[in-house]
JSON list of C-alpha atoms in Angstrom, two decimals:
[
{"chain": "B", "resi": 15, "resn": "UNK", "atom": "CA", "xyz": [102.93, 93.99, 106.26]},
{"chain": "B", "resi": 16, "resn": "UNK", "atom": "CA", "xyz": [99.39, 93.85, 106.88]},
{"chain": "B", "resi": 17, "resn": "UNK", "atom": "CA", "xyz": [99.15, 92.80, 110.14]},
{"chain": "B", "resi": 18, "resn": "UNK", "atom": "CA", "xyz": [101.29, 95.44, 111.50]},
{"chain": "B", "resi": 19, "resn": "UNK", "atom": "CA", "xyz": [99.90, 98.18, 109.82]},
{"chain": "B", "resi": 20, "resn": "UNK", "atom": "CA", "xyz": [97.80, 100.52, 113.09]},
{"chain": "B", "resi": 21, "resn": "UNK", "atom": "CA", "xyz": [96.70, 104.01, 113.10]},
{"chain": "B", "resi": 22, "resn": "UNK", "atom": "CA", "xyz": [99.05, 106.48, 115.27]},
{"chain": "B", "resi": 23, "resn": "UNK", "atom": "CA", "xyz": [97.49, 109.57, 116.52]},
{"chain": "B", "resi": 24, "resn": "UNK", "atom": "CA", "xyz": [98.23, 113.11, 114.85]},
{"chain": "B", "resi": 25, "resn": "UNK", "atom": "CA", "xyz": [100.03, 114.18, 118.01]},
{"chain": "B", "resi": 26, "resn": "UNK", "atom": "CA", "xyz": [102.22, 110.67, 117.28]},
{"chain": "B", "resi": 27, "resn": "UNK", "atom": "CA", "xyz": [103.51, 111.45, 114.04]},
{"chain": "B", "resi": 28, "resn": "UNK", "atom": "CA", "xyz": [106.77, 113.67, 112.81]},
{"chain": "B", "resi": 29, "resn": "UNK", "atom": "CA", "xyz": [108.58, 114.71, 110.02]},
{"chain": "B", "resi": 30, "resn": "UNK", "atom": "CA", "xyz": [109.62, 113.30, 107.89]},
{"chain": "B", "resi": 31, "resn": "UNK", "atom": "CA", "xyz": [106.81, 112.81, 105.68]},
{"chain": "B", "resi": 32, "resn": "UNK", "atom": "CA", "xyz": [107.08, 110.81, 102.69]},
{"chain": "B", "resi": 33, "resn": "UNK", "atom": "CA", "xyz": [109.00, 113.12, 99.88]},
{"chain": "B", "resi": 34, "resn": "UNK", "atom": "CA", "xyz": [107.67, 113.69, 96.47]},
{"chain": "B", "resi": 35, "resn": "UNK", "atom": "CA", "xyz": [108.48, 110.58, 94.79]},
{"chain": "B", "resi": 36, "resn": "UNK", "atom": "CA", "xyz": [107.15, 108.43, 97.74]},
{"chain": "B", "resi": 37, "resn": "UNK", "atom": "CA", "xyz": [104.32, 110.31, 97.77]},
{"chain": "B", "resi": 38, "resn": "UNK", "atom": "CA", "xyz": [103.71, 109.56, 94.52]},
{"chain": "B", "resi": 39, "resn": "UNK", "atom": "CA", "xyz": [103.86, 105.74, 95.16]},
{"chain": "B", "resi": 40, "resn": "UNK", "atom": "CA", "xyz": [101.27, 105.89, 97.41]},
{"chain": "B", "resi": 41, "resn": "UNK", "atom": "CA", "xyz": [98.60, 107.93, 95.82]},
{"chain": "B", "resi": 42, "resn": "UNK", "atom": "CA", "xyz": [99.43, 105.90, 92.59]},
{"chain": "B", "resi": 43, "resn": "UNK", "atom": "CA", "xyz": [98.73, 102.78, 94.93]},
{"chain": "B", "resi": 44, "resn": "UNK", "atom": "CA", "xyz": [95.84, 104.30, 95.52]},
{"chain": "B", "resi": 45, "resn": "UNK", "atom": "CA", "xyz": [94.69, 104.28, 92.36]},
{"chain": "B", "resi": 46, "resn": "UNK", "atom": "CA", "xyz": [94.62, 100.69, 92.08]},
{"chain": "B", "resi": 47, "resn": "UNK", "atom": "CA", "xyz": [91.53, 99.97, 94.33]},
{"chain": "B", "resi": 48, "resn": "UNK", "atom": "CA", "xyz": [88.56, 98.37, 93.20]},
{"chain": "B", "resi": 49, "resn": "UNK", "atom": "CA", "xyz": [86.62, 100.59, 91.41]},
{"chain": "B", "resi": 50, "resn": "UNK", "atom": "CA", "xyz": [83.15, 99.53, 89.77]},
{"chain": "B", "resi": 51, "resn": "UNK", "atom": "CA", "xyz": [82.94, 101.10, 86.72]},
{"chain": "B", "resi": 52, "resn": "UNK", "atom": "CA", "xyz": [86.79, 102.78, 86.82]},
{"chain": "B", "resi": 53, "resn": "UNK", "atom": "CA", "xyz": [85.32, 105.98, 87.07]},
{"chain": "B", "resi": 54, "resn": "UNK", "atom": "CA", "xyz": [87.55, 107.14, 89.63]},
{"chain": "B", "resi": 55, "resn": "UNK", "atom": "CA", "xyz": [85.30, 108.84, 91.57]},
{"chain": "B", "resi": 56, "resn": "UNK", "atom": "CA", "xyz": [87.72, 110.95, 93.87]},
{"chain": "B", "resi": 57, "resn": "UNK", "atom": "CA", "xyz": [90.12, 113.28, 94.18]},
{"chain": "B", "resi": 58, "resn": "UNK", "atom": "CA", "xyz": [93.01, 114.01, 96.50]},
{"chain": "B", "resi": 59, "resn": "UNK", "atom": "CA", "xyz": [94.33, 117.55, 98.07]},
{"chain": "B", "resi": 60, "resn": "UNK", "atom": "CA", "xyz": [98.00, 117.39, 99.72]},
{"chain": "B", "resi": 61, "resn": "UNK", "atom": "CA", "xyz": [98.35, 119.69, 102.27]},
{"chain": "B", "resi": 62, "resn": "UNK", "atom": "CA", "xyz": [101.97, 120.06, 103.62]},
{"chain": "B", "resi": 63, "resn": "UNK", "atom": "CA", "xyz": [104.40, 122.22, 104.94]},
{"chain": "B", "resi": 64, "resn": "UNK", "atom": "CA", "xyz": [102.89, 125.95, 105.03]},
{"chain": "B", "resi": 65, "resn": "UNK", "atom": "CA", "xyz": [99.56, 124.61, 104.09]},
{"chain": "B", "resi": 66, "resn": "UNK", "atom": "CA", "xyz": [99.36, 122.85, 107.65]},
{"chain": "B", "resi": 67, "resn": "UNK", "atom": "CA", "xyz": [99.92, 126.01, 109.19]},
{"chain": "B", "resi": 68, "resn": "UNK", "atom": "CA", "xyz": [97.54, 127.65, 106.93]},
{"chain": "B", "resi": 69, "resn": "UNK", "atom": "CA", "xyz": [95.31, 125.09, 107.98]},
{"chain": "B", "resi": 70, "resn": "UNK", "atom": "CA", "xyz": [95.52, 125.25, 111.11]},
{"chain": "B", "resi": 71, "resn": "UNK", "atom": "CA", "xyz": [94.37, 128.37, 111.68]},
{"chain": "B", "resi": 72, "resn": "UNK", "atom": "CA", "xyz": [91.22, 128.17, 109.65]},
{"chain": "B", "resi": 73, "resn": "UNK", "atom": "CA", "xyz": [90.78, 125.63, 112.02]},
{"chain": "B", "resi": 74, "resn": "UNK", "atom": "CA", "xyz": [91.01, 127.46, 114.94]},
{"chain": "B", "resi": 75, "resn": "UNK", "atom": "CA", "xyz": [88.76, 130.61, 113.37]},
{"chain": "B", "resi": 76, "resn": "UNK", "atom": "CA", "xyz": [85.72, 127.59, 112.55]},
{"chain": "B", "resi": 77, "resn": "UNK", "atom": "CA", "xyz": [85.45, 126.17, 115.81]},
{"chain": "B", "resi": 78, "resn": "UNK", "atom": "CA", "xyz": [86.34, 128.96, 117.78]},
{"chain": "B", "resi": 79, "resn": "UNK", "atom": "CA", "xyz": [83.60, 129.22, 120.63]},
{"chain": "B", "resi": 80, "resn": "UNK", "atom": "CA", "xyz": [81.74, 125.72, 119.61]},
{"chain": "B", "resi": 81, "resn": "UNK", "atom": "CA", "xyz": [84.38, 123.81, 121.87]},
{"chain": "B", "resi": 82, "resn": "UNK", "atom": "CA", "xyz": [86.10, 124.70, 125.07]},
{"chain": "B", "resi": 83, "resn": "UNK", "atom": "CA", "xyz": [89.73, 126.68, 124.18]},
{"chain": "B", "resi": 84, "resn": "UNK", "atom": "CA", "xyz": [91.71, 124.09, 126.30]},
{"chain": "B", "resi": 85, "resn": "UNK", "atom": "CA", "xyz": [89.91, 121.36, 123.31]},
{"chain": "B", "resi": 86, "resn": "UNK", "atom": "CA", "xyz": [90.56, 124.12, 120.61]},
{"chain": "B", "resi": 87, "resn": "UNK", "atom": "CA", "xyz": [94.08, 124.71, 121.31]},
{"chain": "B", "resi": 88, "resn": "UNK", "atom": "CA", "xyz": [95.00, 120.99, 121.72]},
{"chain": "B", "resi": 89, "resn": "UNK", "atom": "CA", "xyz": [93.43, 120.21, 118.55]},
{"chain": "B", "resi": 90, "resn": "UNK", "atom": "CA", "xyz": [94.96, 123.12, 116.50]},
{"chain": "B", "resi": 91, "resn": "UNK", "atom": "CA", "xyz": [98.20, 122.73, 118.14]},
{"chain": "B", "resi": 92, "resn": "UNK", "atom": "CA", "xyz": [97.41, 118.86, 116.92]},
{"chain": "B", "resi": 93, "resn": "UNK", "atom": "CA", "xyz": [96.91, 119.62, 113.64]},
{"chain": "B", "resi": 94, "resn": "UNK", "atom": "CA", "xyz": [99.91, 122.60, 112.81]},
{"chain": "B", "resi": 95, "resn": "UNK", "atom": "CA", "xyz": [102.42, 119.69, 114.00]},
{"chain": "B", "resi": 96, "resn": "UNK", "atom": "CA", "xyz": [101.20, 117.28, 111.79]},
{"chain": "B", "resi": 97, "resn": "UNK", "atom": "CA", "xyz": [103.76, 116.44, 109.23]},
{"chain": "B", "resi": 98, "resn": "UNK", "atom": "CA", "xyz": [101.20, 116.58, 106.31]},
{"chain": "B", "resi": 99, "resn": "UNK", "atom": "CA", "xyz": [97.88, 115.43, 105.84]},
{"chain": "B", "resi": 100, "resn": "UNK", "atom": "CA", "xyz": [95.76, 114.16, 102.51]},
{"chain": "B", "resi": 101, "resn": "UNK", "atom": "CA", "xyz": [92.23, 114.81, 101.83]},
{"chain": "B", "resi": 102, "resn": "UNK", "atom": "CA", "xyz": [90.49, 112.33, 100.16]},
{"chain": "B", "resi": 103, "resn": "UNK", "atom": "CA", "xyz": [87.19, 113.49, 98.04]},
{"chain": "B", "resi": 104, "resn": "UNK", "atom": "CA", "xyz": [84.50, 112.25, 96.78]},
{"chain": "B", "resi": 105, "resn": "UNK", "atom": "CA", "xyz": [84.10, 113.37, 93.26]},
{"chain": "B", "resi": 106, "resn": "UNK", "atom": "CA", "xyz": [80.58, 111.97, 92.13]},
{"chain": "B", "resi": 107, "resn": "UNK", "atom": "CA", "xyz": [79.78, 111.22, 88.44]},
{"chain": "B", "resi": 108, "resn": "UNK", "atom": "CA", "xyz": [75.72, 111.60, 88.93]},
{"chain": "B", "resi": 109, "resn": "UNK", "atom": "CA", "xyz": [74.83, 110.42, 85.74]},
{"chain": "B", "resi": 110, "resn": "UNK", "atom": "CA", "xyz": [76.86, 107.83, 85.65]},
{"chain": "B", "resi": 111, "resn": "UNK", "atom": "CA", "xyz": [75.37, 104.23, 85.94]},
{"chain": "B", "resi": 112, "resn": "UNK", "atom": "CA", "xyz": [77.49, 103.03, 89.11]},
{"chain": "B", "resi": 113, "resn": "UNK", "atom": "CA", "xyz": [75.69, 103.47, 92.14]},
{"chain": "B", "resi": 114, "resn": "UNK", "atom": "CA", "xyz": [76.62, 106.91, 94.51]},
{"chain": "B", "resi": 115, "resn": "UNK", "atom": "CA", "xyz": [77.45, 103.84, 97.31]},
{"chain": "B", "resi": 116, "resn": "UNK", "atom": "CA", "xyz": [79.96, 102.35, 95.30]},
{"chain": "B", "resi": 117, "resn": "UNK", "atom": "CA", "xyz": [81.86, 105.52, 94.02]},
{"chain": "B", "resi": 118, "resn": "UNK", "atom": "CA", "xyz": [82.15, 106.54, 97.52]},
{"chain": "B", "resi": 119, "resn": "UNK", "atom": "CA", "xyz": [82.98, 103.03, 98.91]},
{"chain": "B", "resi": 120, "resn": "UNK", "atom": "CA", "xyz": [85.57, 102.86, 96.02]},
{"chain": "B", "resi": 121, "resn": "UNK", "atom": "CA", "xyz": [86.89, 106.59, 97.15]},
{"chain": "B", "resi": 122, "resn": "UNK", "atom": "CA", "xyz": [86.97, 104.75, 100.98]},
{"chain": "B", "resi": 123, "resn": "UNK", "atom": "CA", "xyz": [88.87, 102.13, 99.63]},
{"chain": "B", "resi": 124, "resn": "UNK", "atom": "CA", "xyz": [91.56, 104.65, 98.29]},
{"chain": "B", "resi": 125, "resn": "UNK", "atom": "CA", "xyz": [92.21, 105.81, 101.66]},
{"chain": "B", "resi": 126, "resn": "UNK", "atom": "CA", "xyz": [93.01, 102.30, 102.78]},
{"chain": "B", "resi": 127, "resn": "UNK", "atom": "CA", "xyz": [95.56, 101.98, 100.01]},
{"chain": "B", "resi": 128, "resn": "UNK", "atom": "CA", "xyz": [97.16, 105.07, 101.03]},
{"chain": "B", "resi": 129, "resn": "UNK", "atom": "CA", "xyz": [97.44, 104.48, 104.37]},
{"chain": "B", "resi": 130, "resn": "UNK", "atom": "CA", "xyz": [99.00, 100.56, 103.30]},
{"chain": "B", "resi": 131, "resn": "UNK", "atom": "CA", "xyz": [101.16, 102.19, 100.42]},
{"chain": "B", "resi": 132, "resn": "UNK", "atom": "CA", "xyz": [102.83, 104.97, 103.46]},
{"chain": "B", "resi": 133, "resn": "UNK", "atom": "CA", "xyz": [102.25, 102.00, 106.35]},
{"chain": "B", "resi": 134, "resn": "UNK", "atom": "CA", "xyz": [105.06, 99.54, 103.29]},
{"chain": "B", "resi": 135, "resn": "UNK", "atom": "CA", "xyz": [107.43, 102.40, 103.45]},
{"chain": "B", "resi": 136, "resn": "UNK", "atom": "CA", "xyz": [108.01, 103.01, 106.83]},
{"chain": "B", "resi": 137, "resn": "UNK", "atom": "CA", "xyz": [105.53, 105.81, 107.54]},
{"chain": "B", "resi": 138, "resn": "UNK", "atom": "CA", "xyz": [102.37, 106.14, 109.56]},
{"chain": "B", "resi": 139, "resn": "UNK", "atom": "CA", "xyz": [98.99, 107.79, 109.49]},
{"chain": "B", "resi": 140, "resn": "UNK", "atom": "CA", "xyz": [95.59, 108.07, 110.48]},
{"chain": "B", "resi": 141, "resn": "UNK", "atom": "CA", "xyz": [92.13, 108.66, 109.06]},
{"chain": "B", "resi": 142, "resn": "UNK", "atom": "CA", "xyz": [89.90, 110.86, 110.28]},
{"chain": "B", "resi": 143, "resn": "UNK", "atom": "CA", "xyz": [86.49, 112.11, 109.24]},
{"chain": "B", "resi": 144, "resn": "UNK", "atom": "CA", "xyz": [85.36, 115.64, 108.57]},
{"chain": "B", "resi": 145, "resn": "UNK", "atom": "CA", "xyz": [82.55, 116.91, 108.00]},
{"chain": "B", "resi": 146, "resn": "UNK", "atom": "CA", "xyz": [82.04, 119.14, 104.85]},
{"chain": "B", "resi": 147, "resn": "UNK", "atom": "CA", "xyz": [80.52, 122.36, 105.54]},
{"chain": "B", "resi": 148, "resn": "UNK", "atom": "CA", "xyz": [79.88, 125.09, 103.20]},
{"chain": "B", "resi": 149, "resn": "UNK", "atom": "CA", "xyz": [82.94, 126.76, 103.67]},
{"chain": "B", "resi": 150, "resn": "UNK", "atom": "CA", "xyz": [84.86, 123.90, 103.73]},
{"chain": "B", "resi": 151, "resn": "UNK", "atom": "CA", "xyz": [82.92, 122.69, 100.24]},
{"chain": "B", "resi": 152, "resn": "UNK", "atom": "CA", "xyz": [84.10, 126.73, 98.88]},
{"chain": "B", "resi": 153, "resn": "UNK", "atom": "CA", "xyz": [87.86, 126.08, 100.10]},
{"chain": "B", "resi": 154, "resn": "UNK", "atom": "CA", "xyz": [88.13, 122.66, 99.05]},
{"chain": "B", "resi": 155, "resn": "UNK", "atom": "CA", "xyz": [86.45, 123.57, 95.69]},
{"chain": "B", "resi": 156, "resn": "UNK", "atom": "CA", "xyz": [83.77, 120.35, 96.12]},
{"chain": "B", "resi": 157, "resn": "UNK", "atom": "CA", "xyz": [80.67, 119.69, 94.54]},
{"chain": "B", "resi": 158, "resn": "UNK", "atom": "CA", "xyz": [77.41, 119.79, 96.75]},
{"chain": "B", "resi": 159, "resn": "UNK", "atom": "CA", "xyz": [76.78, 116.57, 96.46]},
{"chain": "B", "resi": 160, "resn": "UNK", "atom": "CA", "xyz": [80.37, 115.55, 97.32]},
{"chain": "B", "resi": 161, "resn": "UNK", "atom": "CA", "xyz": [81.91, 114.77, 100.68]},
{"chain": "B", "resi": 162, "resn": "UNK", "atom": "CA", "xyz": [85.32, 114.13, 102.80]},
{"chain": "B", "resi": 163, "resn": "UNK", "atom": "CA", "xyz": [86.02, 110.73, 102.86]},
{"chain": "B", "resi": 164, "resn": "UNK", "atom": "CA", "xyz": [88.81, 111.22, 104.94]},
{"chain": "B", "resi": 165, "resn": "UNK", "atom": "CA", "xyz": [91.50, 113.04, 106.30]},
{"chain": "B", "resi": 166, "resn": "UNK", "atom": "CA", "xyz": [94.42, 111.32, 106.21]},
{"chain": "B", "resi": 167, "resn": "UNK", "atom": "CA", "xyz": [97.21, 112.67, 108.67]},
{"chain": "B", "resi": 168, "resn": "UNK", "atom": "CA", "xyz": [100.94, 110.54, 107.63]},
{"chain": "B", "resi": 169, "resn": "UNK", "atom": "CA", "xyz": [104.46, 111.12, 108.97]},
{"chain": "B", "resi": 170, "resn": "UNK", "atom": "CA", "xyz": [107.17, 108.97, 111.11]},
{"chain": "B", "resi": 171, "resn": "UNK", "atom": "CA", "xyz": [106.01, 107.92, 114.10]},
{"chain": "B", "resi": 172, "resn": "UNK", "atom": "CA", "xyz": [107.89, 109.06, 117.47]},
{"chain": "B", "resi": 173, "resn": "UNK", "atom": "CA", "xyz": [107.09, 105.71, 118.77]},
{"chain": "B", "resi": 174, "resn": "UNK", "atom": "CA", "xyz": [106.18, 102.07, 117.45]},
{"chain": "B", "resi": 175, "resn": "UNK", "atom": "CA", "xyz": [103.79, 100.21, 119.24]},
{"chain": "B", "resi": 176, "resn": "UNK", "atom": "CA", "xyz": [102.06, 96.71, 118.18]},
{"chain": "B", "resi": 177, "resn": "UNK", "atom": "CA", "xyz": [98.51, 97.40, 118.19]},
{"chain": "B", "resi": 178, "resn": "UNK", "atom": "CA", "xyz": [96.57, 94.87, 120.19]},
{"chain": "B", "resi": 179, "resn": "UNK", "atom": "CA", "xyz": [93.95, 93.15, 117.51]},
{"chain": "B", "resi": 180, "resn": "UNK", "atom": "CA", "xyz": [90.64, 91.49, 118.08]},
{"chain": "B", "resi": 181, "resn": "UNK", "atom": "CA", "xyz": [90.28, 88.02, 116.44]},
{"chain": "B", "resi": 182, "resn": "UNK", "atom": "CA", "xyz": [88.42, 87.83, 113.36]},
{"chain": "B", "resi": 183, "resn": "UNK", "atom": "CA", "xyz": [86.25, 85.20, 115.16]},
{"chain": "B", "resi": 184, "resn": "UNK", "atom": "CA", "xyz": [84.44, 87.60, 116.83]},
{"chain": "B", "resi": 185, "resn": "UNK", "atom": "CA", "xyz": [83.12, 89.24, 113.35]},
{"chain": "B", "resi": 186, "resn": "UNK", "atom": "CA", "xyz": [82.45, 86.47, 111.08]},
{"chain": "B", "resi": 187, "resn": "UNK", "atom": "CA", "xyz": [79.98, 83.94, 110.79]},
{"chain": "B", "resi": 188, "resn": "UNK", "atom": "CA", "xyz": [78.83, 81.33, 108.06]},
{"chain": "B", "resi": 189, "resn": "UNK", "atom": "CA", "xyz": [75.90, 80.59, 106.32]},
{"chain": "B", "resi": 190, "resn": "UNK", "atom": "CA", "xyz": [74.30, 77.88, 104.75]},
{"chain": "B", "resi": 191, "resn": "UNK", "atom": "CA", "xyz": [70.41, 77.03, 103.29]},
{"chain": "B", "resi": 192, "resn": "UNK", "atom": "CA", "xyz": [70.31, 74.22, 105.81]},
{"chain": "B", "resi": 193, "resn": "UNK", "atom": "CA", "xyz": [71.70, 75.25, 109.27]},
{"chain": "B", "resi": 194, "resn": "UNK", "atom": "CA", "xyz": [71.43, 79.19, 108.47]},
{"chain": "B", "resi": 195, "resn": "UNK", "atom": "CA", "xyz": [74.18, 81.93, 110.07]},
{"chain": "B", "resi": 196, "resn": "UNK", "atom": "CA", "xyz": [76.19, 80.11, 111.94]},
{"chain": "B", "resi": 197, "resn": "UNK", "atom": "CA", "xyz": [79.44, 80.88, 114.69]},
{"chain": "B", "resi": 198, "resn": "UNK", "atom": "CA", "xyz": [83.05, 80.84, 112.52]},
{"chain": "B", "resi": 199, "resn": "UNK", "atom": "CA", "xyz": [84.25, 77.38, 113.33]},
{"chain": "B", "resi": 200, "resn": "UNK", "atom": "CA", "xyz": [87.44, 76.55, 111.78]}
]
């Protein structure tokens, strides 16, 4: 299941989206990430159905004259068709003695879960970034010192395709006291 699992562009995906109940398996997947401390440092906003639409067209009002409107209208038009979308959030315990790095790399990790947990029952997704601005901070009701991990667009893919993969060969080396890093030989 793991191999097979590839990202599918917004434009890509269609209802259905997973229902209520599988949406609940995969943010409770999601929950089972390594966590340093299990402080849970995120949170997670659905945003489905009218709330797409909704979104949408904040979307289109924020970047309205900072991209060209053939860009704009793609990626709103983008957006409004996708089936629904989940915003994973940092939600930062300060104080806590777990290092800022790790809660967010733990809050990273639950976006990988949720992407596997939708990829096992037959859905697909993508993650994309975003960056937080004020307003965005005000509608998403974040902290300032928290962020968007990701935006995480899921539905049924029109198509299938087998993603072409790079060989972990090319990424991994050893190391050793005496002969140092090292090429991966098997």
């Amino acid at each position: 299941m793991l191999m097979s699992r590839r990202s599918y562009a917004r434009g890509n995906l269609i209802d259905p989206a997973p229902n209520q109940a599988q949406l609940a398996t995969v943010l409770q997947a999601a929950m089972t990430v390594p966590d340093h401390g299990n402080i849970k440092p995120w949170r997670f906003i659905v945003v489905q159905g009218q709330g797409i639409q909704d979104l949408s067209l904040l979307v289109q009002d924020k970047y309205a004259g900072s991209m060209s409107e053939q860009h704009l209208n793609a990626f709103v038009r983008e957006i409004a068709s996708t089936p629904m979308m989940i915003f994973v959030c940092s939600n930062l315990v300060l104080e806590h003695h777990v290092p800022v790095l790790d809660q967010q790399m733990a809050g990273a990790a639950a976006c990988e879960h949720i992407l596997l947990a939708a990829h096992a029952l037959g859905f697909a997704g993508i993650w994309h970034s975003l960056e937080a601005d004020d307003g965005l901070h005000r509608l998403l009701n974040l902290k300032t010192e928290d962020s968007v991990l990701g935006v995480l667009s899921i539905g049924t893919p029109k198509r299938t395709s087998r993603a072409k993969r790079k060989s972990f060969t090319e990424f991994t080396q050893t190391w050793d006291r005496k002969h140092g890093l090292q090429e991966w030989s098997p």
